[in-house]
Amino acid sequence: MTSTNSDRPTWQRKRAQKRKDVRAQRTENHHQELRRQGAERGFKGVAEAEWNIVRSAIGRLPQEQGDDLWRQMAAILRQIAEKAAAQKP
């Protein structure tokens, strides 16, 4: 027998809906911040806003997952820095 959403207790459905709503609101807030920073400060403002969003999102994760993402982020930033250094005249 497969379980459907209506088979779950009401409190579980409400909690799941609340999580979905909070996630949607957080995403919309992030989009608004990016648009605002882009309008005010251009690409640099957008980059700073993105960085704040990433830090906030990783900070909400369990320590081990966050550490893994920071390692990946460091590798990506290192690649970008190396590419930028190679392009300098």
mmCIF file of C-alpha atoms in Angstrom, residues 6-63:
data_model
loop_
_atom_site.group_PDB
_atom_site.id
_atom_site.type_symbol
_atom_site.label_atom_id
_atom_site.label_comp_id
_atom_site.label_asym_id
_atom_site.label_seq_id
_atom_site.Cartn_x
_atom_site.Cartn_y
_atom_site.Cartn_z
ATOM 1 C CA SER A 6 -3.986 12.643 2.457
ATOM 2 C CA ASP A 7 -2.937 9.566 4.493
ATOM 3 C CA ARG A 8 -0.567 11.651 6.589
ATOM 4 C CA PRO A 9 -1.789 13.269 9.794
ATOM 5 C CA THR A 10 -2.927 16.855 9.527
ATOM 6 C CA TRP A 11 -0.070 18.205 11.642
ATOM 7 C CA GLN A 12 2.491 16.631 9.282
ATOM 8 C CA ARG A 13 0.806 18.130 6.236
ATOM 9 C CA LYS A 14 0.668 21.548 7.920
ATOM 10 C CA ARG A 15 4.327 21.343 8.955
ATOM 11 C CA ALA A 16 5.355 20.331 5.424
ATOM 12 C CA GLN A 17 3.327 23.188 3.960
ATOM 13 C CA LYS A 18 4.871 25.647 6.419
ATOM 14 C CA ARG A 19 8.394 24.512 5.426
ATOM 15 C CA LYS A 20 7.470 24.897 1.767
ATOM 16 C CA ASP A 21 6.088 28.396 2.381
ATOM 17 C CA VAL A 22 9.161 29.475 4.381
ATOM 18 C CA ARG A 23 11.456 28.171 1.631
ATOM 19 C CA ALA A 24 9.464 30.021 -1.041
ATOM 20 C CA GLN A 25 9.523 33.257 0.979
ATOM 21 C CA ARG A 26 13.267 32.973 1.589
ATOM 22 C CA THR A 27 13.859 32.406 -2.131
ATOM 23 C CA GLU A 28 11.707 35.395 -3.051
ATOM 24 C CA ASN A 29 13.561 37.557 -0.511
ATOM 25 C CA HIS A 30 16.863 36.485 -2.076
ATOM 26 C CA HIS A 31 15.622 37.402 -5.565
ATOM 27 C CA GLN A 32 14.449 40.799 -4.347
ATOM 28 C CA GLU A 33 17.797 41.482 -2.673
ATOM 29 C CA LEU A 34 19.676 40.523 -5.836
ATOM 30 C CA ARG A 35 17.493 42.798 -7.965
ATOM 31 C CA ARG A 36 17.872 45.673 -5.490
ATOM 32 C CA GLN A 37 21.649 45.331 -5.284
ATOM 33 C CA GLY A 38 21.886 45.011 -9.059
ATOM 34 C CA ALA A 39 19.921 48.213 -9.536
ATOM 35 C CA GLU A 40 21.920 50.092 -6.905
ATOM 36 C CA ARG A 41 25.461 48.830 -7.403
ATOM 37 C CA GLY A 42 25.606 46.712 -10.561
ATOM 38 C CA PHE A 43 27.450 43.399 -10.799
ATOM 39 C CA LYS A 44 29.580 43.997 -7.725
ATOM 40 C CA GLY A 45 26.485 44.535 -5.574
ATOM 41 C CA VAL A 46 24.899 41.381 -6.984
ATOM 42 C CA ALA A 47 28.075 39.395 -6.262
ATOM 43 C CA GLU A 48 28.154 40.631 -2.664
ATOM 44 C CA ALA A 49 24.456 39.807 -2.204
ATOM 45 C CA GLU A 50 25.008 36.325 -3.654
ATOM 46 C CA TRP A 51 27.912 35.794 -1.279
ATOM 47 C CA ASN A 52 25.739 36.756 1.707
ATOM 48 C CA ILE A 53 23.019 34.368 0.538
ATOM 49 C CA VAL A 54 25.503 31.503 0.153
ATOM 50 C CA ARG A 55 26.997 32.147 3.598
ATOM 51 C CA SER A 56 23.537 32.202 5.135
ATOM 52 C CA ALA A 57 22.447 28.998 3.393
ATOM 53 C CA ILE A 58 25.614 27.092 4.302
ATOM 54 C CA GLY A 59 25.383 28.353 7.881
ATOM 55 C CA ARG A 60 22.006 26.641 8.276
ATOM 56 C CA LEU A 61 23.445 23.239 7.330
ATOM 57 C CA PRO A 62 24.900 20.678 9.726
ATOM 58 C CA GLN A 63 28.631 21.256 10.344
#
